[in-house]
PDB file of C-alpha atoms in Angstrom:
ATOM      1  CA  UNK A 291      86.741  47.787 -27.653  1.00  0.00           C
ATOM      2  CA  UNK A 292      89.957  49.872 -29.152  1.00  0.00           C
ATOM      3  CA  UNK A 293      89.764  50.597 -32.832  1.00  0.00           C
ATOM      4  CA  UNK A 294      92.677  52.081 -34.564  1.00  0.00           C
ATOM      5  CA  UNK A 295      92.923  54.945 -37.183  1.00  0.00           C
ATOM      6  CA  UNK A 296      94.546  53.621 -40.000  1.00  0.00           C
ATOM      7  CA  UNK A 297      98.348  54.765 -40.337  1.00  0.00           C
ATOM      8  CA  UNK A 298     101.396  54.680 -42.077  1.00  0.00           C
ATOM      9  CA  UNK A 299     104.175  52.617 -39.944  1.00  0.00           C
ATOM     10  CA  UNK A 300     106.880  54.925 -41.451  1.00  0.00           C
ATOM     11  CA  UNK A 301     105.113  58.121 -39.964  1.00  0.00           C
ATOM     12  CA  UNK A 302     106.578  57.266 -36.647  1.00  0.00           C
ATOM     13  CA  UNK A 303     103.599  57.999 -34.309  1.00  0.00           C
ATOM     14  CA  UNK A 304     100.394  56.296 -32.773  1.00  0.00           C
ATOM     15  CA  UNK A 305      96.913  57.695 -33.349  1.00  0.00           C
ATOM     16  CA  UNK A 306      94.705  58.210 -30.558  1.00  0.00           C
ATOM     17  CA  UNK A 307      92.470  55.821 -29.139  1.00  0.00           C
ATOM     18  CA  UNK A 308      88.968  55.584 -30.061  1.00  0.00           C
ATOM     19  CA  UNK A 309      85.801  54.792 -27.800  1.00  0.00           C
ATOM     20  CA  UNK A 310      82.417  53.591 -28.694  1.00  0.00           C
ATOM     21  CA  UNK A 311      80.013  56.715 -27.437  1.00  0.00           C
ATOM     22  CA  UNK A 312      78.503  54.142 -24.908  1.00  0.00           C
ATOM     23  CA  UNK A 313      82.298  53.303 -23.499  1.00  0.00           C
ATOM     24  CA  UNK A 314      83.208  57.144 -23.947  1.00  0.00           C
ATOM     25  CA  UNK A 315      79.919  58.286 -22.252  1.00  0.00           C
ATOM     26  CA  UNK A 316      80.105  55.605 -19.372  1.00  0.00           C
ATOM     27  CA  UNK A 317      83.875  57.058 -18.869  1.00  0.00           C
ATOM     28  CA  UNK A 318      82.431  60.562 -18.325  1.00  0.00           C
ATOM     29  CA  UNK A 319      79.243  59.557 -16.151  1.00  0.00           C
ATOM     30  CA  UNK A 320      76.436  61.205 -19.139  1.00  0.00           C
ATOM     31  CA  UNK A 321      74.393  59.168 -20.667  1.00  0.00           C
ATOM     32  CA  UNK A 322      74.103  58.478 -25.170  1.00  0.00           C
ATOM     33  CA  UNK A 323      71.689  60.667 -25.175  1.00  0.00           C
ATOM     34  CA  UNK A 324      73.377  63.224 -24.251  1.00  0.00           C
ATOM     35  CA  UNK A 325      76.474  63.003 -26.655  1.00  0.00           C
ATOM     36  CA  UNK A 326      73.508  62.542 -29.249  1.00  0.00           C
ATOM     37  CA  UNK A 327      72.394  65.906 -28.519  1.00  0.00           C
ATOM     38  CA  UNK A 328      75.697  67.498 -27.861  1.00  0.00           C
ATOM     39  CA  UNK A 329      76.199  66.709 -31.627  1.00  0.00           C
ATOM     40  CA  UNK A 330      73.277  68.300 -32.709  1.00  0.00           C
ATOM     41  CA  UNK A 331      73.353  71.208 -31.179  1.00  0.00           C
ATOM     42  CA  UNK A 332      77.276  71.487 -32.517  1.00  0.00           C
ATOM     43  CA  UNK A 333      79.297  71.745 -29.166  1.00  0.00           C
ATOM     44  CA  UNK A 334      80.684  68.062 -29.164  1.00  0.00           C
ATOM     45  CA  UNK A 335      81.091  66.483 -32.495  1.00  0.00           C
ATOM     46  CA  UNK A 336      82.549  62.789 -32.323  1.00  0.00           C
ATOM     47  CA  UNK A 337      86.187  61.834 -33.762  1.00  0.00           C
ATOM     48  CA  UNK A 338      85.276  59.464 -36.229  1.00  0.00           C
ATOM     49  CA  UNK A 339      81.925  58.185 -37.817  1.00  0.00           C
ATOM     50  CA  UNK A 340      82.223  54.834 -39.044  1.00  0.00           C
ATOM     51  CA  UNK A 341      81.336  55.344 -42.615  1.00  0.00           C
ATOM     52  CA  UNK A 342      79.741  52.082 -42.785  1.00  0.00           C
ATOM     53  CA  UNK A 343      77.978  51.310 -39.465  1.00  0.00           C
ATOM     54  CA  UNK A 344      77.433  55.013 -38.548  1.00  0.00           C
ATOM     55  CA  UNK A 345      79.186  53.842 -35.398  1.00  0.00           C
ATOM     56  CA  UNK A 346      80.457  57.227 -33.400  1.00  0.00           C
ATOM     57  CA  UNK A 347      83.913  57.142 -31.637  1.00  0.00           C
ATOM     58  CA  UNK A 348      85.531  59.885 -29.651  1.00  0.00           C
ATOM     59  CA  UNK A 349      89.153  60.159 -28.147  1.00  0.00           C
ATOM     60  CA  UNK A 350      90.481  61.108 -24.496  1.00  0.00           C
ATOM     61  CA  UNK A 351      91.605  64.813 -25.776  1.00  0.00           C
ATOM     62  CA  UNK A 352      87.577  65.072 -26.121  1.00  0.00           C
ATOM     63  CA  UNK A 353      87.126  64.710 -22.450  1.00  0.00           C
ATOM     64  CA  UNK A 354      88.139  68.120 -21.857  1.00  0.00           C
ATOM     65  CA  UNK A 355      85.813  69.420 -24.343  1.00  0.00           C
ATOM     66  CA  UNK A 356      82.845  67.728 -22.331  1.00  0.00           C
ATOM     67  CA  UNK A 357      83.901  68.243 -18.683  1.00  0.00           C
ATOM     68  CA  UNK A 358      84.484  72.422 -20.109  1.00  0.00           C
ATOM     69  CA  UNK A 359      80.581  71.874 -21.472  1.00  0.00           C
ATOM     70  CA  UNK A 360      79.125  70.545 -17.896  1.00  0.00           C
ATOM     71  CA  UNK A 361      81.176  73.019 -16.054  1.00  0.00           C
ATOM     72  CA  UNK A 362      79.734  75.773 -17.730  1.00  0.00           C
ATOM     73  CA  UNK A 363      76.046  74.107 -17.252  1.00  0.00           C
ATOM     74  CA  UNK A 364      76.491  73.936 -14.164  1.00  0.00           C
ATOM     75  CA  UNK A 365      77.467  77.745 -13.740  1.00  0.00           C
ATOM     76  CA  UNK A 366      74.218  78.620 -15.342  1.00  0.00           C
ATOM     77  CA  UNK A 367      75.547  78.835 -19.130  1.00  0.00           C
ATOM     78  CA  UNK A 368      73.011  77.831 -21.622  1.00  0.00           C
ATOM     79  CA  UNK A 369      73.983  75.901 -24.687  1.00  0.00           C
ATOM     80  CA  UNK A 370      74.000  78.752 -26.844  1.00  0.00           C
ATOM     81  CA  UNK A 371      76.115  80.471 -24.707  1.00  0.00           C
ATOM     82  CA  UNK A 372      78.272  77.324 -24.432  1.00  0.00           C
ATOM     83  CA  UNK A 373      78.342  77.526 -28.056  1.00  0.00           C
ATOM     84  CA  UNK A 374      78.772  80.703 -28.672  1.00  0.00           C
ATOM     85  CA  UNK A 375      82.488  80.217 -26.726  1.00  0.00           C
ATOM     86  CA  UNK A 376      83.380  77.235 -28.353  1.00  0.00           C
ATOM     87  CA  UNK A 377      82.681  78.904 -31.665  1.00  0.00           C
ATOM     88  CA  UNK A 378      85.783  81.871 -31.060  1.00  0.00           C
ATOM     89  CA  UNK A 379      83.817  84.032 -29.277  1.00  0.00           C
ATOM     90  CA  UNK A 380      85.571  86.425 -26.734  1.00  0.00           C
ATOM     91  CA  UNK A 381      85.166  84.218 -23.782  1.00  0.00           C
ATOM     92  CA  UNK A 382      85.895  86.642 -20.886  1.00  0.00           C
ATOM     93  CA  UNK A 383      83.552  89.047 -22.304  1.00  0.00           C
ATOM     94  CA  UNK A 384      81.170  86.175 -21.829  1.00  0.00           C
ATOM     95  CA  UNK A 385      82.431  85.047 -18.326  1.00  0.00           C
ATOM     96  CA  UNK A 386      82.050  88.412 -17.141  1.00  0.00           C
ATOM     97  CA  UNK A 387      78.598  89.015 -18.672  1.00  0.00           C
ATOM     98  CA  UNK A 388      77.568  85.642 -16.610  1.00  0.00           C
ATOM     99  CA  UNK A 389      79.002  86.191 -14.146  1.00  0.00           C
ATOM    100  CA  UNK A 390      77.142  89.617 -13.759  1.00  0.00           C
ATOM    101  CA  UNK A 391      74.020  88.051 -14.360  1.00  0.00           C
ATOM    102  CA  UNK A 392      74.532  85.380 -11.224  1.00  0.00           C
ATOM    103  CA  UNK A 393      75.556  88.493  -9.247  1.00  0.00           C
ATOM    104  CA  UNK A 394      71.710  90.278  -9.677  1.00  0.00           C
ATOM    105  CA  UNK A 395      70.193  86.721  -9.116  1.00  0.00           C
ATOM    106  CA  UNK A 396      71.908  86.427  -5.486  1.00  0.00           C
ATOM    107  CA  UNK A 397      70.618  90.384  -4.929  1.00  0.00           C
ATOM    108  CA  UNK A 398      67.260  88.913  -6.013  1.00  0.00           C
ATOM    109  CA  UNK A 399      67.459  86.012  -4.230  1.00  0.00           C
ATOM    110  CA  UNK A 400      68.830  87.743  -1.250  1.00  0.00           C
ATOM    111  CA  UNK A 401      65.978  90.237  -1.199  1.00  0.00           C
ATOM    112  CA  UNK A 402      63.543  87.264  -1.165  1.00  0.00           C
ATOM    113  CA  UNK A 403      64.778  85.491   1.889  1.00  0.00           C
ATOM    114  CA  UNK A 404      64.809  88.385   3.709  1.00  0.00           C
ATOM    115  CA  UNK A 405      60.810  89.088   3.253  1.00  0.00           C
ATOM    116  CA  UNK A 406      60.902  85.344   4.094  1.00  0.00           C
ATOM    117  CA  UNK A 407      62.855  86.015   7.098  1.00  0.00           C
ATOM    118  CA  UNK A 408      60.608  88.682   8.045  1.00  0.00           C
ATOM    119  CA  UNK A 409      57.726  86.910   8.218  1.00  0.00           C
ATOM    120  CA  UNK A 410      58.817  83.959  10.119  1.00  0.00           C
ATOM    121  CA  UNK A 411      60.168  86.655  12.632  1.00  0.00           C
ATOM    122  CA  UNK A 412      57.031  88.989  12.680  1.00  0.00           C
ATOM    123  CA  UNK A 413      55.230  87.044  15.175  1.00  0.00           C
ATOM    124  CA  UNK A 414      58.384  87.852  17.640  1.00  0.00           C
ATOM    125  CA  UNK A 415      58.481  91.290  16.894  1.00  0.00           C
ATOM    126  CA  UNK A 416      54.673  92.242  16.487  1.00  0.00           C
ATOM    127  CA  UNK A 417      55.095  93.438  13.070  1.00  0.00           C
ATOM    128  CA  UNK A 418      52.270  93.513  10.517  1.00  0.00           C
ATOM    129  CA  UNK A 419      54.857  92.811   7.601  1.00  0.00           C
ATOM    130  CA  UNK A 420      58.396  92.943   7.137  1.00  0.00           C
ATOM    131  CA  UNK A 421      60.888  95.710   6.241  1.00  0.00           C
ATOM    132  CA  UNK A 422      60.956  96.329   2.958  1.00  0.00           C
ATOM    133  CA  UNK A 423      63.036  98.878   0.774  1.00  0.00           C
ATOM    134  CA  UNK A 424      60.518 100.778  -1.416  1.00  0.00           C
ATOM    135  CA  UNK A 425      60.056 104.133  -3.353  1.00  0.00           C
ATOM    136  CA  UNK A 426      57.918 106.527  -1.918  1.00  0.00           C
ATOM    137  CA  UNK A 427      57.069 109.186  -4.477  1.00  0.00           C
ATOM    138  CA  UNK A 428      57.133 112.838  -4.608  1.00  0.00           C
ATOM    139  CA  UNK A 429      54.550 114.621  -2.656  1.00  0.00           C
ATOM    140  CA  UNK A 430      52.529 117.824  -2.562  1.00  0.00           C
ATOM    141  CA  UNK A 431      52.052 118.755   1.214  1.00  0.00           C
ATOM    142  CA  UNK A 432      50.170 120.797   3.992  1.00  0.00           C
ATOM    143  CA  UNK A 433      52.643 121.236   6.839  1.00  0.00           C
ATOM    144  CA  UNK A 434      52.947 122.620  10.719  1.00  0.00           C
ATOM    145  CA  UNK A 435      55.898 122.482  12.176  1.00  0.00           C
ATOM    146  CA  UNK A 436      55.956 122.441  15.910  1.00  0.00           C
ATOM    147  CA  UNK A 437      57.926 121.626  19.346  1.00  0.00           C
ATOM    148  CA  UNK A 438      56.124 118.903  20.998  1.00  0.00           C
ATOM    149  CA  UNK A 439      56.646 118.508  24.882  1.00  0.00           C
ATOM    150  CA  UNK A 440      55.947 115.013  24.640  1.00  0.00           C
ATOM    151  CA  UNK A 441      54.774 112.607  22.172  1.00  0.00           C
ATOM    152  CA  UNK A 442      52.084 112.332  23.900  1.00  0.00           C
ATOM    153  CA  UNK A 443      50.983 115.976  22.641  1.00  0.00           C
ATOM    154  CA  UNK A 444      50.961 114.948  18.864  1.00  0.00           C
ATOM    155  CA  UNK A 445      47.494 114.535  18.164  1.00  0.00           C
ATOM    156  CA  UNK A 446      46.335 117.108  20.461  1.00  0.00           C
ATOM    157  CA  UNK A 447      47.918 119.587  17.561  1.00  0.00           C
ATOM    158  CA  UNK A 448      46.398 117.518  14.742  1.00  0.00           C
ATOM    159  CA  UNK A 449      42.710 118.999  14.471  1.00  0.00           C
ATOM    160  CA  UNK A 450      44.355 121.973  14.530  1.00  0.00           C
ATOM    161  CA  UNK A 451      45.977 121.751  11.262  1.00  0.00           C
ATOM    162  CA  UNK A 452      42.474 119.971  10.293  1.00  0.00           C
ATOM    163  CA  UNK A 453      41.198 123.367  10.741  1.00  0.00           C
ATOM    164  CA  UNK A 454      43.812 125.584   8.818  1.00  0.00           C
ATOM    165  CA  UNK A 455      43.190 122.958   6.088  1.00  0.00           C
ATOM    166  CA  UNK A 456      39.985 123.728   5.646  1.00  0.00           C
ATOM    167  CA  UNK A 457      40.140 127.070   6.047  1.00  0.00           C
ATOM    168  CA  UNK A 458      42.633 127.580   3.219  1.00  0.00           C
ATOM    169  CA  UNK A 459      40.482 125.152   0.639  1.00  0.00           C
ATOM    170  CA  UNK A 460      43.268 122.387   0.652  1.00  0.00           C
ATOM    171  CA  UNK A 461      41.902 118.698  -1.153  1.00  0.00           C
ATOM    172  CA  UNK A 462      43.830 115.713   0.164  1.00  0.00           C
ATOM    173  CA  UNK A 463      45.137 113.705  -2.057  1.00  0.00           C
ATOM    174  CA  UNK A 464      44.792 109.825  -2.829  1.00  0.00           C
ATOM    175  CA  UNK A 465      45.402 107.801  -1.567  1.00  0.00           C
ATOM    176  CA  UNK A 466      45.823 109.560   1.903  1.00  0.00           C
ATOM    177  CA  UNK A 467      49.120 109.857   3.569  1.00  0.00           C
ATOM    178  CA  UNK A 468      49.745 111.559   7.001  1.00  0.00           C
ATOM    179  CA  UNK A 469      52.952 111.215   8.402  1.00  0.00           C
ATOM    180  CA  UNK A 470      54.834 113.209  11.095  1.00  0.00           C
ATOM    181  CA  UNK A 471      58.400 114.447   9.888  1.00  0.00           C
ATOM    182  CA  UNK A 472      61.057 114.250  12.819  1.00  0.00           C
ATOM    183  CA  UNK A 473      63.261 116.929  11.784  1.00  0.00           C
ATOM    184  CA  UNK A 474      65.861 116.061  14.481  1.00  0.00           C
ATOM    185  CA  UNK A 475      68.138 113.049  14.819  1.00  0.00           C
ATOM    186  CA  UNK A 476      67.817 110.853  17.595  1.00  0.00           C
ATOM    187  CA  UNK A 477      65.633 110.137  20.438  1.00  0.00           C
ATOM    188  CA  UNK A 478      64.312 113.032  22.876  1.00  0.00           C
ATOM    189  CA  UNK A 479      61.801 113.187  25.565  1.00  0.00           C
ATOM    190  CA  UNK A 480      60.804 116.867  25.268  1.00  0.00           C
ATOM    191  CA  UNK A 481      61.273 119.803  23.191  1.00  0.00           C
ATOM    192  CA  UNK A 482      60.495 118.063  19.916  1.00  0.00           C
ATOM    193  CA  UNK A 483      61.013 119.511  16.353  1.00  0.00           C
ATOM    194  CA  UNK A 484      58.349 117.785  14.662  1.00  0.00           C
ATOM    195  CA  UNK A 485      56.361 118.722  11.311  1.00  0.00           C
ATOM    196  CA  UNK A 486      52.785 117.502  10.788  1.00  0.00           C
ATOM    197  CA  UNK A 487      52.432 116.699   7.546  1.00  0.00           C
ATOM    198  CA  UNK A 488      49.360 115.340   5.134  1.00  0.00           C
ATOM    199  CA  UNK A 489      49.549 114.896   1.438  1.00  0.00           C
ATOM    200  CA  UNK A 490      47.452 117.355  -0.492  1.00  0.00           C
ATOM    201  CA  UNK A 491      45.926 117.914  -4.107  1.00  0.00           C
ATOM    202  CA  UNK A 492      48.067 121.165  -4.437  1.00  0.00           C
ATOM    203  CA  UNK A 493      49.815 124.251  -2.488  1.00  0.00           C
ATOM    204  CA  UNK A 494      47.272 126.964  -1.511  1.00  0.00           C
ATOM    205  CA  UNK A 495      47.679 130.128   0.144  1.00  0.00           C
ATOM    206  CA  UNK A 496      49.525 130.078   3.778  1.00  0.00           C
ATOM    207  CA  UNK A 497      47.301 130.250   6.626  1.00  0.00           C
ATOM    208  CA  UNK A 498      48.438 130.580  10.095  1.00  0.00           C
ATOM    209  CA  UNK A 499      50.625 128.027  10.823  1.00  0.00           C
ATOM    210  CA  UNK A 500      50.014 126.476   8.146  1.00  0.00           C
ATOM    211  CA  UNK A 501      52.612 125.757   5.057  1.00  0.00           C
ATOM    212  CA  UNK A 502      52.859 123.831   2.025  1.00  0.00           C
ATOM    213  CA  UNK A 503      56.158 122.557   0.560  1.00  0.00           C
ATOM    214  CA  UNK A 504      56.406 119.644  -2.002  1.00  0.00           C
ATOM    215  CA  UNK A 505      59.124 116.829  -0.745  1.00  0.00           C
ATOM    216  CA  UNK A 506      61.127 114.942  -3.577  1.00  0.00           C
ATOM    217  CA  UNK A 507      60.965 111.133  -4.635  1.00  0.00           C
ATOM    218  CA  UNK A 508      62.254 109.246  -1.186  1.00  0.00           C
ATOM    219  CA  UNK A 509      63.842 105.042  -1.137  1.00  0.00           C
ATOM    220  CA  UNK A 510      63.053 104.255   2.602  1.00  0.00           C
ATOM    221  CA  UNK A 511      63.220 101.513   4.777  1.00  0.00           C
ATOM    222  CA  UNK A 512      59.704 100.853   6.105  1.00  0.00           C
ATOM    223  CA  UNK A 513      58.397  98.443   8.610  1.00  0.00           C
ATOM    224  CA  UNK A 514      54.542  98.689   9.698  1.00  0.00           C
ATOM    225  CA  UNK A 515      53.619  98.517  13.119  1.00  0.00           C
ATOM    226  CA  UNK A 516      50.281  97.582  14.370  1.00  0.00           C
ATOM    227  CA  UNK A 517      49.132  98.225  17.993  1.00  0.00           C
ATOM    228  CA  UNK A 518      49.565 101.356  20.592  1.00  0.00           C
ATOM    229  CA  UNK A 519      52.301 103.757  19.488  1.00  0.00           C
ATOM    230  CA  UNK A 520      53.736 103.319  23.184  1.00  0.00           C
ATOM    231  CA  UNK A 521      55.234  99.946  21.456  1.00  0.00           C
ATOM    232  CA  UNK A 522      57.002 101.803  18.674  1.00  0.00           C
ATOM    233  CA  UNK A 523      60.434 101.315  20.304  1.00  0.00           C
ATOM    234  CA  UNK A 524      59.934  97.740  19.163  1.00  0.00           C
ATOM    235  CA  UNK A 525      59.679  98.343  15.403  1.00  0.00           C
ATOM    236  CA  UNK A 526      62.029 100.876  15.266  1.00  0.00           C
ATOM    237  CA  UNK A 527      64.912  98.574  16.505  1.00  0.00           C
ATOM    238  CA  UNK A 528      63.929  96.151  13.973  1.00  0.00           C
ATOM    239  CA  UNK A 529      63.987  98.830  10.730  1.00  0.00           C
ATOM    240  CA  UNK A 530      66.937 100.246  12.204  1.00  0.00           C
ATOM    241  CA  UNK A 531      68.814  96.613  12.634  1.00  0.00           C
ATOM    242  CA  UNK A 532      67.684  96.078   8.765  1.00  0.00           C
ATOM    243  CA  UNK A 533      69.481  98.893   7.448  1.00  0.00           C
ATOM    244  CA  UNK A 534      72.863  98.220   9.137  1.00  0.00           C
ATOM    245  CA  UNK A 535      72.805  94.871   8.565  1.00  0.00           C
ATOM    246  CA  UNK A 536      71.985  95.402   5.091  1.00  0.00           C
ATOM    247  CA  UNK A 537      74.718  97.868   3.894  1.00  0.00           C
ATOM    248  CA  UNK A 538      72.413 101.235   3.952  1.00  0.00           C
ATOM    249  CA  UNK A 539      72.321 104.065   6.108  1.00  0.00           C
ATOM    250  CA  UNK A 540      69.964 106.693   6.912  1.00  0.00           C
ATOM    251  CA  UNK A 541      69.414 109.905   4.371  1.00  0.00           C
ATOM    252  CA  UNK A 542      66.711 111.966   5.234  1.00  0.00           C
ATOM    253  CA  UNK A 543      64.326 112.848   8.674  1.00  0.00           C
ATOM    254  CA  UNK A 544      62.189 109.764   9.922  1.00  0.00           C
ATOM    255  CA  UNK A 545      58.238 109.025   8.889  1.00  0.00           C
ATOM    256  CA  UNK A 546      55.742 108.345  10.981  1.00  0.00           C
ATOM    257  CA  UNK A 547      52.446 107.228   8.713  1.00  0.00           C
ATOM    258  CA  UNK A 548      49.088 106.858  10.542  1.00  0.00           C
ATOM    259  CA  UNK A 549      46.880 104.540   8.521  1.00  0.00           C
ATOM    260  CA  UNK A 550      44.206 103.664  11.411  1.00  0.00           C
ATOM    261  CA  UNK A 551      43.917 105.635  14.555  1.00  0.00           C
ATOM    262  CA  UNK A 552      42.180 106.927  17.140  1.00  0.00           C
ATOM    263  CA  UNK A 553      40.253 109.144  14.436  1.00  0.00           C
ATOM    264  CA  UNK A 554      38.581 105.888  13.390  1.00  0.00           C
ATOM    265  CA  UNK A 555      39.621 102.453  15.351  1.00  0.00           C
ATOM    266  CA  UNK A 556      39.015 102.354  19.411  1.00  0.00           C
ATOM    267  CA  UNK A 557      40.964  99.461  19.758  1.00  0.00           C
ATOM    268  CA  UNK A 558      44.572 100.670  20.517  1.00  0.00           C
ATOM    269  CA  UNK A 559      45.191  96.775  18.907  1.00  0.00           C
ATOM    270  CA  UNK A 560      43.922  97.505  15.610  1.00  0.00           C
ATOM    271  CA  UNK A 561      45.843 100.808  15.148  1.00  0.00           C
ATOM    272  CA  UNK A 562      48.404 100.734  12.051  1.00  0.00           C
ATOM    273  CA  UNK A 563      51.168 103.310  11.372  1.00  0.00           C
ATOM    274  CA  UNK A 564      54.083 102.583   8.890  1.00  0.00           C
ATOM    275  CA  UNK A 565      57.526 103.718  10.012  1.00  0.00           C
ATOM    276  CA  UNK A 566      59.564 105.059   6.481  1.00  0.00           C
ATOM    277  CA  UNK A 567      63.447 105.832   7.138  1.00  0.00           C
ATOM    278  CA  UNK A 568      64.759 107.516   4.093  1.00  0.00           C
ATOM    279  CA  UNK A 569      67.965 105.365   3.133  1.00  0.00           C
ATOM    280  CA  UNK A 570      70.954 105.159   0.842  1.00  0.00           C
ATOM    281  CA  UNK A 571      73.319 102.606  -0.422  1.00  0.00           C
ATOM    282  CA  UNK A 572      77.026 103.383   2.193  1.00  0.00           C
ATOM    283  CA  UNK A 573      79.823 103.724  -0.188  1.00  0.00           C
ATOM    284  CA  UNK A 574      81.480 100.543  -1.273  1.00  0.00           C
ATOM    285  CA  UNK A 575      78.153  98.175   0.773  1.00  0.00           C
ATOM    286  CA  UNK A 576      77.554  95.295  -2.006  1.00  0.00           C
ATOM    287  CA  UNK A 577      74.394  94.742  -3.145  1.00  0.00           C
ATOM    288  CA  UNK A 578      72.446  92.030  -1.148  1.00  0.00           C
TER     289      UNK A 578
END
């Protein structure tokens, strides 16, 4: 059905055409309803109300108007933010703002799918849970540095410190956190710059060998590995493929953290360490 504005034949000109809202909302794939609410909510107001009937028309130059409305709903844009441009708002301010907004929900989203990733892989790689970027806070710490001829040689030295620590009064703190510190870069199968470090209450005085220092407020890439430390290699390729592939790089000496042991598991199996790589964002990487 066509209804026509009433004109003046000496003006010249033809009015627009005007559609019944079901014709106009068939012609545009939504449904009454939503025109209905359109109108309420003051983004889509029709042409003409039949002041009679209450009959609602609309006219083709309105079809822009909707398709900008579901393009916008379809970016994410709320109504009110819909609204809010059709109103006079500054509508790249707005863009830009939503645009933002979509931007953190792909880092968030990104993030997610990753720890999803990671544990769909960790039956492949042996890991107890996958890499995650986390804070690791500032720490108090008892610390002996030493050359290692092997690896192999690392917990030899360890109730060695146990005894300088109680010699000089030191309280661990909670919750526990030994780690070994490699203080040099890359892999080495002898002469090994290593400090053994465990978390403590506070600094006391320095006894033998023994030092305290406090380290700052770390973001690391950790990974935790359960098993014999002989399978290490394993892990280490996986937190190391994370951060490349993720846009970071290493800032800071490698952690080893021993949460079970041979101190108190005799299953090499049941062992659990946590491998922390200090990290930073590389210059220009975009946040995933």
């Amino acid at each position: 059905m066509e209804m026509k504005q009433e004109h003046k034949p000496c003006e010249g000109k033809t009015s627009d055409t005007l559609y019944k809202i079901g014709m106009f909302a068939a012609m545009n794939h939504v449904t009454v309803k939503t025109l209905h609410f359109y109108e309420e909510q003051g983004l889509l107001s029709p042409a003409l109300i039949h002041p009679e009937n209450g009959y609602r028309y609309y006219t083709l130059s309105q079809i822009a108007v909707l398709h900008q409305i579901s393009a916008l709903k379809l970016a994410g844009f709320t109504l009110e933010e819909i609204a809010r441009i059709n109103s006079g708002a500054d509508e790249e301010a707005v863009l830009l703002q939503k645009k933002a907004e979509l931007v953190a929900k792909i880092a968030d989203l990104t993030r997610q799918i990753a720890v999803v990733d990671g544990y769909l892989s960790k039956k492949k790689t042996g890991l107890s849970a996958p890499v995650l970027i986390k804070t690791i806070p500032e720490t108090t710490v008892a610390f002996m540095r030493i050359r290692l001829d092997s690896y192999d040689g690392l917990f030899d030295r360890m109730p060695e410190m146990g005894a300088l620590m109680e010699k000089a009064g030191c309280e661990c703190a909670l919750p526990e956190y030994c780690f070994t510190n490699y203080l040099e870069p890359g892999y080495k199968d002898a002469d090994i710059l290593v400090e053994i470090c465990e978390s403590v209450v506070e600094a006391k005085t320095e006894t033998g060998d023994l030092r305290f220092k406090t380290l700052p407020e770390i973001q690391a890439a950790c990974v935790f590995h359960k098993g014999s430390y002989r399978t290490f290699s394993g892990s280490y390729e996986t937190v190391l493929r994370y951060i490349e592939e993720n846009g970071y790089e290493i800032a800071g000496e490698i952690r080893e953290s021993y949460i079970d042991g041979v101190w108190n598991k005799d299953d090499e199996s049941a062992w659990l360490s946590e491998i922390q790589i200090p990290v930073r964002r590389k210059a220009g990487a975009s946040q995933k």
